[in-house]
XYZ file of C-alpha atoms in Angstrom:
626
model
C 21.615 27.223 5.663
C 20.832 24.583 8.089
C 18.201 21.669 7.902
C 15.517 23.789 9.406
C 16.221 26.568 6.915
C 15.714 23.992 3.992
C 12.667 22.567 5.415
C 10.934 25.902 5.723
C 12.206 27.668 2.420
C 11.658 24.760 0.031
C 9.115 22.413 1.607
C 6.992 24.942 3.741
C 7.119 23.026 6.907
C 8.135 24.283 10.444
C 8.893 20.960 12.078
C 9.801 17.432 11.145
C 7.735 14.438 11.280
C 8.602 11.435 13.469
C 11.855 9.946 12.527
C 12.956 12.329 9.963
C 15.240 14.691 11.867
C 17.251 11.709 13.468
C 17.867 10.057 9.995
C 18.830 13.466 8.618
C 21.362 14.104 11.440
C 22.874 10.648 10.821
C 23.402 11.178 7.115
C 24.960 14.604 7.765
C 27.529 12.868 10.049
C 28.292 10.527 7.017
C 26.722 7.423 8.549
C 24.705 5.025 6.424
C 21.093 4.709 7.343
C 18.154 2.347 6.734
C 14.629 3.853 7.153
C 11.739 1.683 7.370
C 8.661 3.991 7.438
C 4.997 3.750 6.286
C 3.740 5.272 3.101
C 3.175 8.985 3.704
C 5.637 9.382 6.511
C 7.852 11.572 4.501
C 10.570 9.317 3.461
C 11.912 11.353 0.588
C 12.503 14.475 2.947
C 15.028 12.227 4.922
C 17.380 12.201 2.052
C 16.420 15.363 0.054
C 17.148 17.841 2.936
C 20.769 16.495 3.508
C 21.364 16.267 -0.296
C 21.056 20.084 -0.303
C 23.423 20.438 2.584
C 26.171 18.019 1.356
C 28.923 19.192 -1.014
C 28.485 16.972 -3.899
C 25.535 15.255 -5.861
C 22.972 12.771 -4.507
C 21.976 9.868 -6.808
C 18.529 8.438 -5.963
C 18.087 4.973 -7.400
C 14.423 4.457 -8.023
C 12.711 1.465 -9.799
C 10.042 3.380 -11.732
C 9.752 6.164 -14.202
C 6.574 7.415 -12.709
C 8.123 7.590 -9.335
C 11.147 9.631 -10.620
C 8.983 12.022 -12.678
C 6.758 12.883 -9.701
C 9.568 13.440 -7.433
C 11.488 15.589 -9.900
C 8.355 17.655 -10.644
C 7.758 18.219 -7.062
C 11.283 19.240 -6.307
C 11.474 21.552 -9.110
C 8.165 23.172 -7.964
C 9.780 23.707 -4.545
C 12.782 25.491 -6.123
C 15.065 22.534 -5.899
C 16.919 21.760 -9.270
C 16.766 17.924 -9.911
C 16.776 15.524 -12.881
C 16.066 12.008 -13.753
C 17.882 9.539 -16.114
C 15.991 6.571 -17.467
C 14.592 5.027 -20.601
C 11.859 7.778 -21.063
C 14.654 10.234 -22.247
C 16.461 10.073 -25.640
C 20.200 9.597 -25.534
C 20.614 13.452 -26.358
C 18.541 14.381 -23.571
C 20.463 12.155 -21.120
C 23.836 13.539 -22.508
C 22.435 17.038 -21.859
C 21.181 16.339 -18.370
C 24.504 14.803 -17.289
C 26.366 17.675 -18.710
C 24.372 20.309 -16.767
C 24.775 18.032 -13.756
C 28.584 18.037 -14.122
C 28.255 21.949 -14.350
C 26.692 22.017 -10.923
C 22.961 22.498 -12.095
C 21.549 19.596 -10.251
C 22.059 18.494 -6.575
C 19.781 15.507 -6.794
C 19.676 13.108 -9.802
C 17.085 10.236 -9.885
C 18.407 7.225 -11.929
C 16.993 3.865 -13.002
C 19.150 0.891 -11.928
C 19.635 -0.276 -15.414
C 21.390 3.011 -16.263
C 24.134 2.488 -13.673
C 26.240 0.175 -15.974
C 26.220 2.492 -19.047
C 29.609 3.884 -20.130
C 28.277 7.376 -20.373
C 26.812 7.353 -16.782
C 29.941 5.739 -15.234
C 32.120 8.361 -17.100
C 29.909 11.123 -15.717
C 30.230 9.803 -11.942
C 33.979 9.507 -12.182
C 34.156 13.280 -12.923
C 31.939 14.575 -10.166
C 31.765 14.201 -6.272
C 28.934 11.852 -5.341
C 28.211 12.544 -1.773
C 25.333 10.092 -1.373
C 23.597 7.249 -2.989
C 19.991 6.522 -1.871
C 18.232 3.398 -2.551
C 14.544 3.977 -2.876
C 12.164 1.047 -2.590
C 14.942 -0.752 -1.177
C 12.967 -3.991 -0.601
C 13.370 -4.471 -4.374
C 17.008 -5.553 -3.595
C 15.878 -8.691 -1.502
C 15.283 -11.818 -3.341
C 12.709 -12.840 -0.633
C 10.846 -9.409 -1.116
C 7.679 -9.410 -2.824
C 8.963 -6.986 -5.553
C 12.534 -8.432 -6.251
C 14.167 -6.786 -9.034
C 17.393 -8.338 -10.327
C 18.430 -4.954 -11.722
C 18.858 -3.716 -8.092
C 21.899 -5.980 -7.648
C 23.685 -3.790 -10.022
C 23.772 -1.105 -7.391
C 26.231 -3.037 -5.257
C 28.898 -3.294 -8.161
C 28.269 0.235 -9.049
C 29.079 1.546 -5.596
C 32.302 -0.383 -5.694
C 33.556 1.135 -8.657
C 33.188 4.740 -7.344
C 36.566 6.398 -6.524
C 35.337 7.280 -3.019
C 32.557 5.383 -1.142
C 29.552 7.848 -0.524
C 26.976 7.675 2.286
C 24.634 5.006 1.442
C 20.985 5.241 2.434
C 18.006 2.961 1.899
C 14.321 3.366 2.477
C 11.322 1.315 2.067
C 7.665 1.225 3.519
C 7.447 -2.569 3.740
C 10.138 -4.993 5.061
C 9.670 -8.149 7.148
C 12.785 -9.039 9.367
C 14.261 -11.235 6.654
C 14.081 -8.404 3.971
C 15.365 -5.880 6.350
C 18.556 -8.170 6.919
C 18.852 -8.715 3.135
C 18.959 -5.057 2.592
C 21.728 -4.415 5.190
C 23.765 -7.342 3.885
C 23.336 -7.033 0.003
C 23.922 -3.250 0.070
C 26.691 -3.455 2.301
C 25.623 -0.888 4.789
C 28.334 -0.091 7.152
C 27.177 0.251 10.899
C 23.953 1.731 9.660
C 21.520 3.703 11.818
C 18.321 1.677 11.332
C 14.971 3.398 12.163
C 11.650 1.588 12.069
C 8.898 4.236 12.807
C 6.232 1.629 12.598
C 3.977 0.061 10.085
C 0.628 1.632 11.551
C -1.246 4.046 9.260
C -3.691 5.398 11.843
C -5.584 7.258 9.153
C -6.502 4.191 7.141
C -9.821 2.282 7.867
C -9.345 -1.447 7.297
C -12.304 -3.787 6.405
C -12.900 -7.278 4.765
C -16.264 -7.811 3.174
C -17.696 -10.927 1.794
C -20.461 -9.731 -0.505
C -22.550 -12.207 -2.708
C -22.062 -9.845 -5.596
C -18.776 -8.163 -5.834
C -19.672 -5.985 -8.892
C -22.796 -4.584 -7.255
C -20.808 -3.882 -4.104
C -18.130 -1.896 -6.107
C -20.795 -0.038 -8.073
C -22.607 1.048 -4.933
C -19.353 1.966 -2.986
C -18.272 4.241 -5.974
C -21.474 5.898 -6.220
C -21.437 6.701 -2.454
C -17.781 8.114 -2.876
C -18.477 9.889 -6.379
C -16.421 12.970 -5.613
C -13.402 10.918 -4.428
C -10.533 9.369 -6.123
C -9.619 5.614 -5.581
C -8.242 2.384 -6.929
C -9.838 -0.965 -7.458
C -7.206 -3.896 -7.567
C -8.193 -7.103 -9.432
C -6.203 -10.432 -9.489
C -6.394 -10.881 -13.261
C -6.481 -8.735 -16.360
C -9.794 -10.355 -17.248
C -11.442 -9.007 -13.988
C -9.931 -5.493 -14.748
C -11.572 -5.534 -18.286
C -14.759 -6.824 -17.134
C -15.264 -4.540 -14.255
C -14.061 -1.436 -16.380
C -16.563 -2.396 -19.102
C -19.384 -2.410 -16.405
C -18.252 0.898 -14.885
C -18.022 2.575 -18.317
C -21.565 1.486 -19.104
C -22.683 3.425 -16.022
C -20.941 6.518 -17.194
C -18.449 6.394 -14.268
C -15.152 8.247 -15.129
C -12.761 5.308 -14.984
C -9.566 4.041 -16.406
C -7.618 0.845 -16.379
C -4.091 -0.455 -16.180
C -2.595 -3.950 -16.782
C 0.310 -5.557 -18.573
C -1.910 -6.531 -21.536
C -2.252 -2.770 -22.576
C 0.396 -1.038 -24.678
C 2.866 1.052 -22.986
C 1.233 4.097 -24.500
C -2.156 3.136 -23.108
C -0.697 2.481 -19.725
C 1.126 5.862 -19.708
C -2.004 7.751 -20.875
C -4.315 5.898 -18.319
C -1.976 6.389 -15.593
C -1.825 10.208 -16.425
C -5.742 10.449 -16.584
C -5.805 9.112 -13.076
C -3.027 11.199 -11.657
C -4.519 14.351 -13.165
C -7.934 13.510 -11.967
C -9.520 13.239 -15.373
C -10.375 9.751 -14.469
C -10.502 9.748 -10.656
C -11.228 5.826 -10.510
C -8.425 3.381 -11.567
C -9.120 -0.379 -12.161
C -5.708 -2.261 -12.103
C -3.766 -5.357 -11.515
C -0.821 -5.344 -9.173
C 1.283 -3.869 -12.259
C 0.015 -0.421 -11.147
C 0.966 1.627 -8.383
C 4.454 1.463 -7.114
C 5.887 4.862 -7.030
C 2.487 6.625 -7.580
C 2.665 9.547 -5.266
C -0.976 10.773 -5.552
C -1.817 12.066 -2.302
C -5.654 12.440 -2.478
C -6.579 8.721 -3.161
C -9.346 8.200 -0.569
C -9.880 4.571 -1.066
C -8.303 1.337 -2.199
C -10.816 -1.586 -3.012
C -9.390 -5.172 -3.419
C -11.833 -6.881 -5.771
C -9.733 -9.980 -4.988
C -7.514 -11.213 -2.273
C -3.833 -10.426 -3.015
C -1.277 -13.157 -2.652
C 0.578 -11.848 0.349
C 0.394 -9.310 3.389
C 3.165 -7.456 1.783
C 1.468 -6.839 -1.435
C -1.757 -5.972 0.345
C -0.350 -3.489 2.689
C 1.697 -1.679 -0.087
C -1.266 -1.536 -2.320
C -3.628 -0.477 0.330
C -1.105 2.122 1.340
C -1.585 4.132 -1.765
C -4.788 5.595 -0.036
C -4.541 8.565 2.325
C -0.820 9.360 1.584
C -1.755 13.073 2.637
C -2.630 11.752 6.188
C -6.388 12.224 5.803
C -8.713 9.483 6.580
C -9.007 6.839 3.648
C -10.584 3.299 3.357
C -8.901 0.051 2.471
C -11.721 -2.540 1.720
C -10.930 -6.183 0.726
C -13.605 -8.291 -0.947
C -12.951 -11.975 -0.094
C -14.393 -15.099 -1.397
C -12.924 -18.663 -1.207
C -12.552 -18.610 -4.989
C -9.787 -16.003 -4.356
C -7.517 -18.501 -2.746
C -8.037 -20.966 -5.810
C -7.304 -18.043 -8.089
C -4.003 -17.114 -6.385
C -2.911 -20.711 -6.042
C -3.301 -21.112 -9.744
C -1.234 -17.961 -10.231
C 1.384 -19.173 -8.029
C 1.524 -22.552 -9.691
C 2.027 -20.895 -13.067
C 4.629 -18.419 -11.787
C 7.386 -17.674 -14.153
C 10.465 -19.882 -13.395
C 13.529 -17.673 -12.722
C 16.668 -19.076 -14.522
C 18.887 -17.506 -11.942
C 17.555 -19.790 -9.188
C 18.516 -23.334 -8.408
C 15.712 -25.967 -8.097
C 16.235 -25.942 -4.404
C 15.889 -22.126 -4.290
C 12.727 -22.345 -6.163
C 11.263 -24.794 -3.868
C 12.173 -22.528 -0.997
C 10.494 -19.712 -2.805
C 7.339 -21.764 -3.352
C 7.171 -22.542 0.221
C 7.579 -18.959 1.138
C 4.767 -17.976 -1.320
C 2.579 -20.663 0.265
C 3.281 -19.272 3.844
C 2.409 -15.854 2.626
C -0.848 -16.964 1.014
C -1.913 -18.739 4.205
C -1.181 -15.449 6.268
C -3.212 -13.413 3.817
C -6.106 -15.899 3.831
C -6.137 -15.913 7.658
C -6.335 -12.070 7.623
C -9.457 -12.431 5.558
C -10.943 -14.792 8.086
C -10.009 -13.322 11.399
C -12.745 -11.746 13.605
C -10.046 -9.877 15.781
C -8.677 -6.502 14.987
C -7.446 -6.323 11.482
C -4.820 -3.638 12.280
C -3.487 -5.769 15.026
C -3.101 -8.640 12.637
C -1.206 -6.422 10.139
C 1.072 -4.969 12.700
C 1.707 -8.563 14.256
C 2.578 -9.838 10.865
C 5.379 -7.142 10.486
C 6.785 -7.809 13.682
C 5.035 -5.009 15.865
C 2.650 -5.160 18.613
C -0.802 -3.546 18.290
C -3.609 -2.959 20.517
C -6.391 -5.494 20.277
C -9.010 -2.805 19.627
C -8.019 0.058 17.191
C -11.598 1.445 16.759
C -10.828 2.000 13.061
C -11.353 -1.358 11.297
C -14.593 -3.097 10.459
C -14.001 -5.876 13.002
C -13.476 -3.354 15.919
C -16.611 -1.526 14.933
C -18.716 -4.614 14.151
C -20.894 -6.330 16.919
C -20.256 -10.166 17.288
C -21.954 -12.830 19.275
C -20.156 -15.876 20.378
C -21.075 -19.507 19.824
C -19.564 -22.553 21.531
C -18.681 -24.896 18.431
C -16.433 -27.313 20.330
C -18.617 -30.400 19.741
C -18.407 -29.522 15.881
C -14.711 -29.153 16.217
C -14.292 -32.694 17.826
C -16.360 -34.270 14.914
C -13.966 -32.390 12.318
C -10.917 -33.681 14.122
C -12.522 -37.325 14.244
C -13.344 -37.026 10.470
C -9.730 -35.937 9.473
C -8.194 -38.824 11.356
C -10.649 -41.241 10.127
C -9.824 -40.507 6.485
C -6.043 -40.631 7.571
C -5.518 -36.986 6.895
C -5.544 -37.559 3.177
C -7.935 -34.655 2.100
C -8.286 -30.850 1.909
C -10.949 -28.568 3.364
C -13.391 -28.972 0.586
C -13.651 -32.577 0.768
C -13.777 -32.782 4.674
C -16.668 -29.924 4.688
C -18.589 -31.731 1.987
C -18.295 -35.032 3.745
C -19.314 -33.796 7.216
C -22.383 -31.689 5.701
C -23.461 -35.094 3.849
C -23.015 -33.769 0.353
C -23.627 -36.112 -2.411
C -21.539 -34.484 -5.192
C -19.767 -36.665 -7.860
C -16.186 -36.022 -6.364
C -17.264 -37.214 -3.008
C -18.756 -40.267 -4.551
C -15.505 -40.914 -6.388
C -13.493 -40.669 -2.997
C -16.067 -43.229 -1.472
C -16.570 -40.981 1.551
C -19.949 -42.462 2.338
C -18.572 -45.474 3.660
C -17.039 -43.508 6.693
C -19.115 -43.086 10.010
C -18.214 -39.337 9.903
C -20.129 -38.865 6.619
C -23.135 -36.609 7.438
C -22.077 -36.168 11.151
C -22.488 -32.335 10.816
C -25.596 -32.480 8.350
C -27.395 -29.963 10.270
C -24.820 -27.480 9.310
C -23.950 -26.218 5.722
C -20.524 -26.390 4.157
C -19.837 -22.728 4.789
C -20.376 -22.824 8.350
C -18.141 -26.151 8.684
C -15.407 -24.338 6.575
C -15.531 -21.212 8.891
C -15.025 -23.517 12.098
C -12.146 -25.273 10.220
C -10.655 -21.811 9.533
C -10.905 -20.985 13.194
C -9.282 -24.321 14.068
C -6.436 -23.358 11.666
C -5.957 -19.982 13.008
C -5.656 -21.291 16.533
C -3.207 -24.045 15.333
C -5.474 -27.209 16.247
C -5.120 -28.040 12.484
C -2.347 -27.191 9.773
C -2.547 -27.554 6.056
C 0.302 -29.221 4.126
C 2.497 -26.536 1.902
C 1.896 -28.356 -1.287
C -0.736 -27.488 -3.745
C -3.157 -30.119 -2.157
C -3.196 -28.282 1.113
C -4.195 -31.381 3.036
C -5.645 -31.039 6.562
C -3.591 -32.441 9.352
C -4.344 -32.651 13.089
C -1.817 -31.097 15.512
C -0.841 -32.223 19.141
C -2.598 -29.035 20.349
C -5.925 -30.698 19.219
C -5.491 -33.030 22.233
C -6.476 -29.914 24.330
C -10.032 -30.044 22.758
C -10.273 -33.831 23.168
C -9.477 -33.778 26.816
C -11.860 -30.902 27.579
C -9.197 -28.471 28.347
C -10.198 -25.922 25.645
C -13.366 -24.745 24.128
C -13.528 -23.400 20.462
C -15.646 -20.160 20.199
C -16.803 -18.990 16.999
C -17.421 -15.291 16.863
C -20.308 -14.399 14.335
C -21.324 -11.026 13.354
C -24.804 -10.019 14.627
C -27.270 -9.871 12.120
C -28.550 -6.348 11.312
C -29.925 -4.481 8.328
C -27.429 -2.836 5.892
C -28.832 0.639 6.942
C -28.103 -0.117 10.421
C -24.588 -1.258 9.876
C -23.992 1.653 7.737
C -25.146 4.205 10.382
C -23.398 2.377 13.173
C -20.199 2.461 11.145
C -20.504 6.177 10.262
C -21.017 7.254 13.787
C -18.089 5.220 15.138
C -15.899 6.120 12.323
C -16.625 9.911 12.861
C -13.834 10.058 15.551
C -11.412 9.439 12.537
C -12.757 12.330 10.549
C -10.636 14.130 7.974
C -9.049 17.503 8.606
C -11.578 18.849 5.834
C -14.544 17.707 8.053
C -13.390 20.360 10.623
C -14.459 23.111 8.075
C -17.875 24.721 8.334
C -20.041 25.400 5.305
C -18.231 28.706 4.438
C -14.866 27.009 4.791
C -15.912 24.145 2.515
C -16.973 26.742 -0.003
C -13.625 28.432 0.089
C -11.902 24.952 0.032
C -13.763 24.346 -3.341
C -12.743 27.557 -4.720
C -9.090 26.914 -3.917
C -9.369 23.520 -5.540
C -10.763 24.976 -8.680
C -7.790 27.344 -8.762
C -5.440 24.499 -8.138
C -6.864 22.465 -10.958
C -6.850 25.474 -13.408
C -3.030 25.956 -12.452
C -2.345 22.228 -12.987
C -3.878 22.261 -16.425
C -1.892 25.407 -17.415
C 1.448 23.715 -16.232
C 0.650 20.238 -17.330
C 1.237 18.784 -13.936
C -0.810 16.585 -11.207
C -2.846 18.964 -8.845
C -1.492 17.613 -5.747
C 2.207 18.491 -6.824
C 1.113 22.188 -6.673
C -0.560 22.045 -3.284
C -2.011 18.947 -1.399
C -5.582 18.895 0.008
C -4.043 19.123 3.283
C -2.382 22.561 2.368
C -5.620 23.807 1.015
C -7.386 23.062 4.240
C -4.849 24.782 6.304
C -5.290 27.940 4.098
C -8.861 27.832 4.822
C -8.291 27.394 8.568
C -5.577 30.035 8.671
C -7.120 32.247 5.995
C -4.104 34.206 5.282
C -4.281 37.762 3.913
C -0.651 38.490 3.241
C 2.701 36.835 2.336
C 3.795 36.433 5.992
C 0.601 34.712 6.987
C 0.578 32.609 3.944
C 4.179 31.403 4.553
C 2.801 29.933 7.892
C 0.510 27.528 6.130
C 1.687 23.955 6.067
C 3.258 22.967 2.820
C 3.827 26.613 1.500
C 7.620 27.262 0.822
C 9.076 30.460 -0.467
C 9.441 29.136 -4.005
C 5.801 28.028 -4.285
C 4.855 31.423 -2.877
C 6.510 33.325 -5.412
C 4.942 31.242 -8.112
C 1.378 30.654 -6.932
C 0.360 32.303 -3.818
C -0.622 35.594 -5.064
C -3.536 33.852 -7.077
C -4.401 31.921 -3.898
C -4.433 35.085 -1.735
C -6.577 36.836 -4.352
C -9.208 34.037 -4.098
C -9.089 34.322 -0.186
C -9.354 38.133 -0.333
C -12.310 38.092 -2.825
C -14.050 35.505 -0.657
C -13.537 37.360 2.764
C -13.433 40.799 1.542
C -10.127 41.163 3.693
C -12.039 40.626 6.735
C -10.843 37.912 9.095
C -13.411 34.935 9.329
C -13.511 31.686 11.130
C -13.889 29.003 8.689
C -13.928 25.804 11.124
C -15.747 24.363 13.857
C -14.527 24.336 17.546
C -10.741 24.804 18.432
C -7.848 23.622 16.554
């Protein structure tokens, strides 16, 4: 068999996605590779296909039990024998799995990094041929990554102990330049082929909203998307519990996940979400890495995350099937305060020196600042994300709120000059709250304590409120006329670039959203976003009816076999069934995502549904031409 035979027989595809084939070819030529590919780009296929063509066993080192379970279930469904080794198994189960692997039962074994050091596992690898070691979620090996796991450092020593060095492959969805260099150096990749297919997820719609009442916004959003599955991320356990209780009181099928729950509660709640028993998950960032649920249609952040890395990884759990999905961040200035508190109370790692901890703290502050600026920018949100990860984007993506929203420009140069004068007058000793309050002429106790009434700048922008003044300050920070100190006080400082304003060489322009009714905004957004429609939107009424019948059958089979519905067939595959409406085996095997093994297991039942619905008569179930 060759790579195309494997692709068709087991995975049901006729062609590779961008980047997959070139990585597979390099692996098969025994070259190390590093693949940085966005969520949903098909990273797992890049090591699974060569694993079946290489002579020995492929070890996939993975950080989470849920990730391993999902991957192994999907492989076994496709007719590929695979196993996992982690703490969810008893010692006798692990011994049995390793015995079967040594006898040639498994070509792919997923293993937790903690298991690499055990005597039994080392004894096993010394007896078999290890052709490849794949490090999944490879950013976890970098101390400067957002998900650093010390256990990942064990991988390096493990590889050194092997009698023969295997091909080393590493994959991740999010890696800045520093993290990429860490992965290459720490893992000891030899002349690796590096592929970065890009961070852009064109099917994701991005928005930053600033609602006065976040709970009401979330409730309204979920009600409008009642037939869809989604995740709502909160910064704290308290927020998770409070929002969960409110949604439960409205009889919304919801579950929750955070570190304060027992391991059994977390396991059960996660399964309820994956199996669509509770399609809405409210969670802290403890939830999600390795969750391969393909039909998540929205991710709402109730609070701003601490970094762009965290945000993009969490938002990226939407739309893994390539269909349109929404990523919405609900921002308030209080989110910055919460995150700064969480950073101040971050657990001190004993393996770091005080100097290293200072460097980590500085890095965390820079990340929080970049995340805050994302929430404030009036430019294209997608371009901001891509620029952060070192890519160039278009200034108008047509699929984010800022690109779809209408703005009006206001010249605020005079106000900017007064802000600069105020900061200099107080000798750059205060942060944004004091400066904004002082300029607005506020009379609160803290300002009286600082004695700001004595300065001539006090009240010099009293015709504006504090929110408006802060917005202008944020623009000046974004355009680097001002900077904030990197300590917890975040004092405002004036840069040399500010001279351009004082000398009349630069104007400061404030882009404000045009005021319009919510109904008008929703209608406008819907019209413009229609160009980003899901593939299922191409189905006509008869096609949608057939799609629902196929979904019901998939759910029924999933319950019978005790596995997530998306592992049997994704929504994308069911839509393709409707479009192609196959009436025999040959036609069904042409459906994207249908391999020979899955056909033998399920497709007679799916064919029966199509036959019953169509009466065996060919019918067009979609609009236009495909």
